[in-house]
mmCIF file with all atom_site columns, C-alpha atoms in Angstrom:
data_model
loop_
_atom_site.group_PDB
_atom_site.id
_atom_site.type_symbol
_atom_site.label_atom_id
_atom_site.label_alt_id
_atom_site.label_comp_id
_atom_site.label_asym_id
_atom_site.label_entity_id
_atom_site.label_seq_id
_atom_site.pdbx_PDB_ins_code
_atom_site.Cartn_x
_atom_site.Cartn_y
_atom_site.Cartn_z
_atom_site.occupancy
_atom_site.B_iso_or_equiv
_atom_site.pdbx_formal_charge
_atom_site.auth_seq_id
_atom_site.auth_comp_id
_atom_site.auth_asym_id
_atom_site.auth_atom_id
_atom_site.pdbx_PDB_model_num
ATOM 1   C CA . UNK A 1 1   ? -45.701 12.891 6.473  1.00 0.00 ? 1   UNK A CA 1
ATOM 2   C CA . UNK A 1 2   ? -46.099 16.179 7.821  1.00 0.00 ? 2   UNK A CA 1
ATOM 3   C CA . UNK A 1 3   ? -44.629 19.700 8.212  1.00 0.00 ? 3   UNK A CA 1
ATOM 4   C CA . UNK A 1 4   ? -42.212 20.281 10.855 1.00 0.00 ? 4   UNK A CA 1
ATOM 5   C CA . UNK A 1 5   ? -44.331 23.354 11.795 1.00 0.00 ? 5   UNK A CA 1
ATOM 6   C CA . UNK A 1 6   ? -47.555 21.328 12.117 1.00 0.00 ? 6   UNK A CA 1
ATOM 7   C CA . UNK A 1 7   ? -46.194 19.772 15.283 1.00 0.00 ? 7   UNK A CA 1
ATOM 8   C CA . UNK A 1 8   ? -46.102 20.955 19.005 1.00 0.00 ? 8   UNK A CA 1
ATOM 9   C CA . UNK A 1 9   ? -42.867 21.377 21.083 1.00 0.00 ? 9   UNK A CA 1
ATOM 10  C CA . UNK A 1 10  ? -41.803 18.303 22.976 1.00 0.00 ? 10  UNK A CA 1
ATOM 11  C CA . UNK A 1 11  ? -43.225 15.717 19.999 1.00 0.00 ? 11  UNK A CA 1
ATOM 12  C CA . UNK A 1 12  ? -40.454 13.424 18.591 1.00 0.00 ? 12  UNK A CA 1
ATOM 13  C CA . UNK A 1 13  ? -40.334 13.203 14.824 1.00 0.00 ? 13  UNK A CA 1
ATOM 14  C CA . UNK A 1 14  ? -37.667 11.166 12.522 1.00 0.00 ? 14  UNK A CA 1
ATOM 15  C CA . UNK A 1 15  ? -35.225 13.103 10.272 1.00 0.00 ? 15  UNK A CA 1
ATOM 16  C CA . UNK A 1 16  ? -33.758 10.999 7.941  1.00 0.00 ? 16  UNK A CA 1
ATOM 17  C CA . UNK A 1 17  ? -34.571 8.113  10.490 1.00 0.00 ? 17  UNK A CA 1
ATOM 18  C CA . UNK A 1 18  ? -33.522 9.638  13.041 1.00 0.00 ? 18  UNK A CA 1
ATOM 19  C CA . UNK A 1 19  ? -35.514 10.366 16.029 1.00 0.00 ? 19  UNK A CA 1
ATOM 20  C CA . UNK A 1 20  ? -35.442 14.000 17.150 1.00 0.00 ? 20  UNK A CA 1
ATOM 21  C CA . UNK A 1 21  ? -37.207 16.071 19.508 1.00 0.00 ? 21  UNK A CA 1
ATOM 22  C CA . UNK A 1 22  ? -39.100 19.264 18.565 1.00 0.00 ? 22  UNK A CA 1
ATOM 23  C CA . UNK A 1 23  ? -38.056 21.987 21.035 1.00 0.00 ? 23  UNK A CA 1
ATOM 24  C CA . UNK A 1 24  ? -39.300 25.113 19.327 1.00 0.00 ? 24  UNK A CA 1
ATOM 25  C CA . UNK A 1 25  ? -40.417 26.887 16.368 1.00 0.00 ? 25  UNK A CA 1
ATOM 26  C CA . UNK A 1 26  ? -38.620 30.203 15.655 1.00 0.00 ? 26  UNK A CA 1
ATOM 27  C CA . UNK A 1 27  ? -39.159 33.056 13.249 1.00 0.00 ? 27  UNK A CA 1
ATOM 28  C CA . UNK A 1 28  ? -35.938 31.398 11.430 1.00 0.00 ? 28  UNK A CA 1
ATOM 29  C CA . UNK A 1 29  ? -36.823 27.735 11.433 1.00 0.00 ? 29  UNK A CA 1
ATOM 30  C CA . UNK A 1 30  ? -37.626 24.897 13.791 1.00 0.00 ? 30  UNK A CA 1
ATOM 31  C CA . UNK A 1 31  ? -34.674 23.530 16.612 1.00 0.00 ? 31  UNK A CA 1
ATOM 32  C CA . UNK A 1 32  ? -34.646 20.078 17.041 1.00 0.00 ? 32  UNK A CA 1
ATOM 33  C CA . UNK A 1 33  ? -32.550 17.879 19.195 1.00 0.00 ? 33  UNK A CA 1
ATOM 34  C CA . UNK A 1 34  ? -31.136 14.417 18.444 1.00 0.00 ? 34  UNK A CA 1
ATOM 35  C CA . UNK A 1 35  ? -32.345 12.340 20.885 1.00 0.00 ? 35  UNK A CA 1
ATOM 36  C CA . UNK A 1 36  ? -29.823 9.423  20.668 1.00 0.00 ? 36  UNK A CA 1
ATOM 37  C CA . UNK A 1 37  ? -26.234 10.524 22.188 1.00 0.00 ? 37  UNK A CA 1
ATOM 38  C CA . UNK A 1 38  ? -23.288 10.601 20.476 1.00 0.00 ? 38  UNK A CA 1
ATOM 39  C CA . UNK A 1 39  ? -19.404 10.442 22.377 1.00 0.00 ? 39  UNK A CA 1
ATOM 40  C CA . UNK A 1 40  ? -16.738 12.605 21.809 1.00 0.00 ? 40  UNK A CA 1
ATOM 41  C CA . UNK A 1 41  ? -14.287 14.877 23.035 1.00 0.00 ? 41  UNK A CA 1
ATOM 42  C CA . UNK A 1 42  ? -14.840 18.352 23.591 1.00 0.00 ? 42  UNK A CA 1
ATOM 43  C CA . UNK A 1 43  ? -11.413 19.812 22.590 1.00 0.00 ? 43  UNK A CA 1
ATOM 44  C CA . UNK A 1 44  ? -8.527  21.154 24.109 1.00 0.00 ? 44  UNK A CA 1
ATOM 45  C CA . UNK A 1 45  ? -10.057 23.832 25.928 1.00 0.00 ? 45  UNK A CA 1
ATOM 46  C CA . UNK A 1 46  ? -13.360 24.831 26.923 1.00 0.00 ? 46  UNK A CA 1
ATOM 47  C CA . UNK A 1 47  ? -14.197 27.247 23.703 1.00 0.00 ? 47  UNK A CA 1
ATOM 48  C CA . UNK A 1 48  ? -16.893 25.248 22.126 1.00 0.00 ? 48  UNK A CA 1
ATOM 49  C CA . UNK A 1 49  ? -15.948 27.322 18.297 1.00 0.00 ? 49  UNK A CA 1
ATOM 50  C CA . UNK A 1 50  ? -12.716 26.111 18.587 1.00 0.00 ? 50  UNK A CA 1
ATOM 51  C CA . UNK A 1 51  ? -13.803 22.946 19.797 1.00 0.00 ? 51  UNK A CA 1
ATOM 52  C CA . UNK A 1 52  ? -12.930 18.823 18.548 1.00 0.00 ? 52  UNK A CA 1
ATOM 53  C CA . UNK A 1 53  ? -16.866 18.539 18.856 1.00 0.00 ? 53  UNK A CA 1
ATOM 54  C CA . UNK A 1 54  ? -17.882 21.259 16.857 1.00 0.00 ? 54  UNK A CA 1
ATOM 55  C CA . UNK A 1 55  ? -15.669 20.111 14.003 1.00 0.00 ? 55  UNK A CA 1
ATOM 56  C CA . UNK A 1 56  ? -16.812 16.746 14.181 1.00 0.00 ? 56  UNK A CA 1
ATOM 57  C CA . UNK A 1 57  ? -20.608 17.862 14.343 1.00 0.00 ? 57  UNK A CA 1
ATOM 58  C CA . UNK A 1 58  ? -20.490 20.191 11.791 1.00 0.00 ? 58  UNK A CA 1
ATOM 59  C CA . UNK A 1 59  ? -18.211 17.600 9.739  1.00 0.00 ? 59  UNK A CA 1
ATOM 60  C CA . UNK A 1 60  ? -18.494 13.769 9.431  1.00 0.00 ? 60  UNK A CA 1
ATOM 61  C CA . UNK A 1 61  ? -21.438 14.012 12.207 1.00 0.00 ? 61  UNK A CA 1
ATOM 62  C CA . UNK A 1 62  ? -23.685 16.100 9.618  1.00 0.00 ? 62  UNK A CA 1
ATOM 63  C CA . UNK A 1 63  ? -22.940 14.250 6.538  1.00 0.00 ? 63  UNK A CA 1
ATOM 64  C CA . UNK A 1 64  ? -24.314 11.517 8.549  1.00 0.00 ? 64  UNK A CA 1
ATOM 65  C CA . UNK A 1 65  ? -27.366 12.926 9.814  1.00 0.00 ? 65  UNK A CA 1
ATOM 66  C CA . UNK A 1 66  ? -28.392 14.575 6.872  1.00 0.00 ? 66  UNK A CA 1
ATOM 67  C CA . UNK A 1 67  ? -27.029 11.353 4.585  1.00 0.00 ? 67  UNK A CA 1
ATOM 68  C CA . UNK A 1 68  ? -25.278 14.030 2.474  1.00 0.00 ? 68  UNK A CA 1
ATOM 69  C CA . UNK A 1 69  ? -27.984 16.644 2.359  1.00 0.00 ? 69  UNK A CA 1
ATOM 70  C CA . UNK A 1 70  ? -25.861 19.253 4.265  1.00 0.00 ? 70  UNK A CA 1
ATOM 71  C CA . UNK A 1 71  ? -27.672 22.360 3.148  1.00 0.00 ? 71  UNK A CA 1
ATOM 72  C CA . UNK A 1 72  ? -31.351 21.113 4.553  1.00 0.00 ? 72  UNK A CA 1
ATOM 73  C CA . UNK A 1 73  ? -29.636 22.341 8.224  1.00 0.00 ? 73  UNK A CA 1
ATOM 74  C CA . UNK A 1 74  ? -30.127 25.931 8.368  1.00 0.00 ? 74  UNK A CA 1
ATOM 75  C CA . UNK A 1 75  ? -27.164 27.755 10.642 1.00 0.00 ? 75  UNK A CA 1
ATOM 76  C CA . UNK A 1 76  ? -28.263 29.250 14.425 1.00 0.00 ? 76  UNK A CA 1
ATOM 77  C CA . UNK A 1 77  ? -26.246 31.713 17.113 1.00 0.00 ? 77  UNK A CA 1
ATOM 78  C CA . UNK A 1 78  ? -24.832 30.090 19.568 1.00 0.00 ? 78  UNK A CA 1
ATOM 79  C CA . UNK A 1 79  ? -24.298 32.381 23.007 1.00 0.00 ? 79  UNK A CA 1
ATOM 80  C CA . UNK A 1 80  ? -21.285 31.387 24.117 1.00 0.00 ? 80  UNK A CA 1
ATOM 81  C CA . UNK A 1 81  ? -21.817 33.317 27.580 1.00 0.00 ? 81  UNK A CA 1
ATOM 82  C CA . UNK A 1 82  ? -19.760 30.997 30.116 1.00 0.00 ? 82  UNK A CA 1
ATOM 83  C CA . UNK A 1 83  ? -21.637 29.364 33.593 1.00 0.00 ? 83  UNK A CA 1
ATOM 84  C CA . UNK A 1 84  ? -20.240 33.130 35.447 1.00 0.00 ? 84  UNK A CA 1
ATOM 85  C CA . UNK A 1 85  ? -21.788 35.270 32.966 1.00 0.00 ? 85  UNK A CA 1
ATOM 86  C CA . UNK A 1 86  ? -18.122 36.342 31.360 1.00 0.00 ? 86  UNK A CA 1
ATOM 87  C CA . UNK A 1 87  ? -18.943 36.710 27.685 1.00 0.00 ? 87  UNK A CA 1
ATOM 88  C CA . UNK A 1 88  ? -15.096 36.744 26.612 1.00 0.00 ? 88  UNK A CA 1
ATOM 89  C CA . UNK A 1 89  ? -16.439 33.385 24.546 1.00 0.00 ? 89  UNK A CA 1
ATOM 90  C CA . UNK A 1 90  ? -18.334 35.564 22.285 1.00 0.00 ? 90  UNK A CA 1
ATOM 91  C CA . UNK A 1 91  ? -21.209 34.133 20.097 1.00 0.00 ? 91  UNK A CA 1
ATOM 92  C CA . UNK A 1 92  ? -20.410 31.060 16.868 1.00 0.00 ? 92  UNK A CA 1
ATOM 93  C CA . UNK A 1 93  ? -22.615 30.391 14.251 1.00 0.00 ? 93  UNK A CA 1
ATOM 94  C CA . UNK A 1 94  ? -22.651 26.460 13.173 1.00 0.00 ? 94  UNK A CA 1
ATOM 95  C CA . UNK A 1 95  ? -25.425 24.324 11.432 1.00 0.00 ? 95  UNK A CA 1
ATOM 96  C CA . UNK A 1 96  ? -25.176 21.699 14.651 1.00 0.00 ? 96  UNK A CA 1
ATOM 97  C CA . UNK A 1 97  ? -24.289 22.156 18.392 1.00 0.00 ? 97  UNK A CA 1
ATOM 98  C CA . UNK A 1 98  ? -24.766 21.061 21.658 1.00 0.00 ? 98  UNK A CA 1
ATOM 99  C CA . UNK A 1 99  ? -27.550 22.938 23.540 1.00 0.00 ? 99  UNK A CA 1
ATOM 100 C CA . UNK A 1 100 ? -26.122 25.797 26.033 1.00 0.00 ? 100 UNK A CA 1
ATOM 101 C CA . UNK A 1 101 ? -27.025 25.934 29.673 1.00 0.00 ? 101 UNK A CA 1
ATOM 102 C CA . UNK A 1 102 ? -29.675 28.269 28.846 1.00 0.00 ? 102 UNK A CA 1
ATOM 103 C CA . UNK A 1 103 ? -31.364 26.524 26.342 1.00 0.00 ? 103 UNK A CA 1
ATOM 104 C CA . UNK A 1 104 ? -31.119 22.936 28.673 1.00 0.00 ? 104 UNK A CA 1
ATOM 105 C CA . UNK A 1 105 ? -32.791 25.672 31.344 1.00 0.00 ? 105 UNK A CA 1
ATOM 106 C CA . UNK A 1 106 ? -35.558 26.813 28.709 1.00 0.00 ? 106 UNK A CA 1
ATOM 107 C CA . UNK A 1 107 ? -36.267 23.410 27.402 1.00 0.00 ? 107 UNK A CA 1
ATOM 108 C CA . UNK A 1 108 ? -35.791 21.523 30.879 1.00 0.00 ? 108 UNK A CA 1
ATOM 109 C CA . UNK A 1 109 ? -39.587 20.138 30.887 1.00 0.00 ? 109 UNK A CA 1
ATOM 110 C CA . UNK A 1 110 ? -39.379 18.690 27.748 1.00 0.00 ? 110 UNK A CA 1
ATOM 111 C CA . UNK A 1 111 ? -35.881 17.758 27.301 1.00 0.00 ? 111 UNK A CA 1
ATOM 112 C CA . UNK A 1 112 ? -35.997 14.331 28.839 1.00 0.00 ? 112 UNK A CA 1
ATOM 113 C CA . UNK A 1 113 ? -32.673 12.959 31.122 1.00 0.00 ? 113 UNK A CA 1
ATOM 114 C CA . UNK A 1 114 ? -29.883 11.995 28.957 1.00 0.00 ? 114 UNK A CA 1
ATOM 115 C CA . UNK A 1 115 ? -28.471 7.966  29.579 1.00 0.00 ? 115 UNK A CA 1
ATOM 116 C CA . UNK A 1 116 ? -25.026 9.254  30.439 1.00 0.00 ? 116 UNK A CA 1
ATOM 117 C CA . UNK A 1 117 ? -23.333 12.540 31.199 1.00 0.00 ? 117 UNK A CA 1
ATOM 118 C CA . UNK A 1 118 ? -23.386 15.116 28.093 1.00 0.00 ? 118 UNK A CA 1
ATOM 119 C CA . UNK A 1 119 ? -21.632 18.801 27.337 1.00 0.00 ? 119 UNK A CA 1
ATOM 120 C CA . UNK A 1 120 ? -23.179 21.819 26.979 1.00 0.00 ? 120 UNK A CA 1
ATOM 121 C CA . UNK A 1 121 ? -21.543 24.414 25.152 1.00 0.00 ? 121 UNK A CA 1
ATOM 122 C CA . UNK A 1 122 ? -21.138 26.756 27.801 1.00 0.00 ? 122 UNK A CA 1
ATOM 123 C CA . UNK A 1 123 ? -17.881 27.471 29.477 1.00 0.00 ? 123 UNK A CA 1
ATOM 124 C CA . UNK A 1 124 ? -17.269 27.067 32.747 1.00 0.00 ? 124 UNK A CA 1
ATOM 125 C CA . UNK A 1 125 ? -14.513 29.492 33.843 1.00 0.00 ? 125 UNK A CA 1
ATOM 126 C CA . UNK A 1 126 ? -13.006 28.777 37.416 1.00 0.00 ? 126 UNK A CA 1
ATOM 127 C CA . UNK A 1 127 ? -9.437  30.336 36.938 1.00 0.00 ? 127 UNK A CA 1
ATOM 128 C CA . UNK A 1 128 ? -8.489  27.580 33.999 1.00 0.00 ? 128 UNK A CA 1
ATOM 129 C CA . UNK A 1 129 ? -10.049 26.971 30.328 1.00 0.00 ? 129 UNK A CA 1
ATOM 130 C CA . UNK A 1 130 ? -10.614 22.983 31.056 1.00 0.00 ? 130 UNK A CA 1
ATOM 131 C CA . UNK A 1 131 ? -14.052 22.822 32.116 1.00 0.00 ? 131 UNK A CA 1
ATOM 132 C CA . UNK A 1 132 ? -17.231 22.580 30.143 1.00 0.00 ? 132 UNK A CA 1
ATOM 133 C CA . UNK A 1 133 ? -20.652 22.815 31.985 1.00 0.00 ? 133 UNK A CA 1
ATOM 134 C CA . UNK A 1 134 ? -22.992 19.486 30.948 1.00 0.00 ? 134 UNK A CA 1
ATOM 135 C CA . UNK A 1 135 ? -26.152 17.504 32.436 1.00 0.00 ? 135 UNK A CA 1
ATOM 136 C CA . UNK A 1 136 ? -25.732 14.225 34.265 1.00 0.00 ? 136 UNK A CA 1
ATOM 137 C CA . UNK A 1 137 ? -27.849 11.326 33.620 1.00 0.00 ? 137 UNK A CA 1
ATOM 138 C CA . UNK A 1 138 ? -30.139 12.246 36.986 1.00 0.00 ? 138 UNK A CA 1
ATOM 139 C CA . UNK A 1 139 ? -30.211 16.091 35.892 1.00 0.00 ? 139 UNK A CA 1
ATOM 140 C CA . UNK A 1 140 ? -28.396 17.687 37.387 1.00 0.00 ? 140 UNK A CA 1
ATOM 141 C CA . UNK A 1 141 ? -25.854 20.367 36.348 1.00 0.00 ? 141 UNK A CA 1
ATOM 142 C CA . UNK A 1 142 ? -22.213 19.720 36.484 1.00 0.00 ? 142 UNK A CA 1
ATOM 143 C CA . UNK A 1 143 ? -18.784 20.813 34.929 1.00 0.00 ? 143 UNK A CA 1
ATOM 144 C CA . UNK A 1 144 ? -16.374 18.019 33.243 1.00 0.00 ? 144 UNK A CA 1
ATOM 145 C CA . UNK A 1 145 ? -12.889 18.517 32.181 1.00 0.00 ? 145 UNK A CA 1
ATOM 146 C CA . UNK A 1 146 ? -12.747 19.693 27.818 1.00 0.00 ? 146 UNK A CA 1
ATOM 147 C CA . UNK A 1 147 ? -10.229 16.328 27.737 1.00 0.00 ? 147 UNK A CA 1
ATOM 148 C CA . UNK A 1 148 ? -12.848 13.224 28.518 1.00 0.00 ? 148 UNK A CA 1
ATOM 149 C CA . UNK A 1 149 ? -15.132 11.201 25.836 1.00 0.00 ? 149 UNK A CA 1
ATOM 150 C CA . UNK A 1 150 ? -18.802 12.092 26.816 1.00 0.00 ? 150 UNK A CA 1
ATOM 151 C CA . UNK A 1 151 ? -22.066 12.297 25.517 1.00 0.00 ? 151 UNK A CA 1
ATOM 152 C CA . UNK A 1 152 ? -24.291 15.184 22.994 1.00 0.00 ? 152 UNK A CA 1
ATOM 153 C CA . UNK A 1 153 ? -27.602 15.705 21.951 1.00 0.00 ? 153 UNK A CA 1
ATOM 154 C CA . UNK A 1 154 ? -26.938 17.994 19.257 1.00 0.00 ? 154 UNK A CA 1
ATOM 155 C CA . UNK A 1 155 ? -29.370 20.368 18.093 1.00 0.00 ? 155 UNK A CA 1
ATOM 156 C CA . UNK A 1 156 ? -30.041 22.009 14.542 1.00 0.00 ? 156 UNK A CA 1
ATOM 157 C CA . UNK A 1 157 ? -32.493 23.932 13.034 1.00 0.00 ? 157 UNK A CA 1
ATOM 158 C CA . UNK A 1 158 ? -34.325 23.415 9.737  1.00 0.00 ? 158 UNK A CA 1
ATOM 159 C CA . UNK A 1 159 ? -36.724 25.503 7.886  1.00 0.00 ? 159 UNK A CA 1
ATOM 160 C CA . UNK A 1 160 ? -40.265 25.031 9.636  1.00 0.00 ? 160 UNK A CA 1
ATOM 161 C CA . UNK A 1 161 ? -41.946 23.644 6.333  1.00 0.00 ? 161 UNK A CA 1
ATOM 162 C CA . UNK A 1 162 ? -39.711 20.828 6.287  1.00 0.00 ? 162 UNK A CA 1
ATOM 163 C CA . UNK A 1 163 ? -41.662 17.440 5.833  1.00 0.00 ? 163 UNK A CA 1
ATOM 164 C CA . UNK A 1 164 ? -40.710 15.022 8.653  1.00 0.00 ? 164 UNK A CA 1
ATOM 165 C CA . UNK A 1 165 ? -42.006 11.968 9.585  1.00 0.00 ? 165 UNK A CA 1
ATOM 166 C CA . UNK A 1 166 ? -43.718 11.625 12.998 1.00 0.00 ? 166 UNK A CA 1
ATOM 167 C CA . UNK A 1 167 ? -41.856 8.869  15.493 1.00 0.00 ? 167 UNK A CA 1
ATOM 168 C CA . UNK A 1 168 ? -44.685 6.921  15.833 1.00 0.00 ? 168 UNK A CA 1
ATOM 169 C CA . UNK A 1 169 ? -45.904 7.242  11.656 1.00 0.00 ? 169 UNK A CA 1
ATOM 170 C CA . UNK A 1 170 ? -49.166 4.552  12.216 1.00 0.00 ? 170 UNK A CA 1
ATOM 171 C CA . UNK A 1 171 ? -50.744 7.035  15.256 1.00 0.00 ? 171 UNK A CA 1
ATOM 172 C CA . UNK A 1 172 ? -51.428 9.709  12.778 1.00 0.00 ? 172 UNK A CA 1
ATOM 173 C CA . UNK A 1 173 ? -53.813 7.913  10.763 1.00 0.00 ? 173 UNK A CA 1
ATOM 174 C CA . UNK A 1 174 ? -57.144 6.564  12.585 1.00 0.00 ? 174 UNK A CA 1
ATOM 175 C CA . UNK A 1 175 ? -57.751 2.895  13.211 1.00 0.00 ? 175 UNK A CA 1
ATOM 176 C CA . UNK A 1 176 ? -60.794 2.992  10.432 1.00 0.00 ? 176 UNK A CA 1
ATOM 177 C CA . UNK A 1 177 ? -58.183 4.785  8.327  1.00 0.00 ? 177 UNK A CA 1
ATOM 178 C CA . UNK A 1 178 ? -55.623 1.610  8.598  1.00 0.00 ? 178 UNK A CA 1
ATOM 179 C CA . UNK A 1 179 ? -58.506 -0.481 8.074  1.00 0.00 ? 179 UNK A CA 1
ATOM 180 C CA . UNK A 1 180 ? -59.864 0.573  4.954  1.00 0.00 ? 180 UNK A CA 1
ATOM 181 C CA . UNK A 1 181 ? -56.150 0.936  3.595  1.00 0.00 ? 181 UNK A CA 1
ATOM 182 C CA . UNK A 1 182 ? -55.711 -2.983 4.632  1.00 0.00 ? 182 UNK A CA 1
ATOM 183 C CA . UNK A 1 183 ? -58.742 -3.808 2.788  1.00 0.00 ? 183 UNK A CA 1
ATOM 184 C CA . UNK A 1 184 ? -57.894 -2.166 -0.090 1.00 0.00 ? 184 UNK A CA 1
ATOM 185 C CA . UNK A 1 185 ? -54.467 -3.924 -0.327 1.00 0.00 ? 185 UNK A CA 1
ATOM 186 C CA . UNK A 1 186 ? -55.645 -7.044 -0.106 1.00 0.00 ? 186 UNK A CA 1
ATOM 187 C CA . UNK A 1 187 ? -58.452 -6.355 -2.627 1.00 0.00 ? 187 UNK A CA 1
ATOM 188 C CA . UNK A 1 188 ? -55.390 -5.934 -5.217 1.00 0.00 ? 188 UNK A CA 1
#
């Protein structure tokens, strides 16, 4: 077990057996993103803090994740800028989210492709309030209407001293490490 802050961006660690990807350490706390996707609705418009998804994220979807331990998720900003710059979204403040355009941009060669099609929670404003920008399964950027059931990776932030598990727990020991700890166990 080890401290969120003692790993690198990109490495995949579980929280509360669940495996997440590091994506950056901040002044604030570490963001993480859940690596398996989850489907739901977005809402009824394209105004991710009035959204279906960020009640259900922030709601059933983090009692879940943090099996009842809701105040290890530390809240973050999220820029609600939409795709055309047009800031009339403003900026929410939630414990979970989807990652915005910008961030899927920042991340991009870590983040790996999602299975299926996933929101973002940026707005995309073409003369209606039905579209939401997301990332296909091949990578590429595209808008979907608020309406359908797709895919999130949400991400969360938790306080960078935080003691995680890596995904892989056995390749942080050595093999002579394993070996002696076998031996002693069976000595017992």
């Amino acid at each position: 077990m080890k401290m969120l802050s003692d790993f690198q961006a990109g490495a995949t660690v579980k929280y509360h057996g669940e495996p997440c990807l590091i994506l950056e350490h901040r002044k604030d706390g570490t963001l993480l993103m859940v690596l398996e996707q989850i489907e739901h609705t977005f809402g009824s418009d394209n105004d991710f803090a009035k959204s279906y998804l960020r009640e259900h994220l922030n709601g059933a979807y983090m009692d879940t994740l943090t099996q009842g331990n809701r105040g290890e998720i530390l809240k973050r900003t999220i820029d609600l800028t939409a795709l055309n710059g047009s800031k009339q979204y403003g900026i929410d403040t939630c414990c979970i989210a989807p990652l915005t355009f910008d961030e899927y941009r920042k991340y991009h060669d870590i983040i790996p492709k999602p299975e299926k099609w996933e929101w973002s929670a940026t707005p995309c404003v073409n003369g209606d309030e039905t579209w939401v920008m997301g990332l296909s399964a091949n990578g590429d950027v595209h808008s979907s209407l608020c309406y359908n059931a797709l895919g999130s990776r949400p991400a969360f932030l938790l306080p960078s001293n935080y003691v995680v598990e890596p995904e892989n727990a056995l390749a942080s020991y050595t093999t002579r490490e394993l070996v002696e700890e076998l031996f002693n166990r069976a000595d017992k």
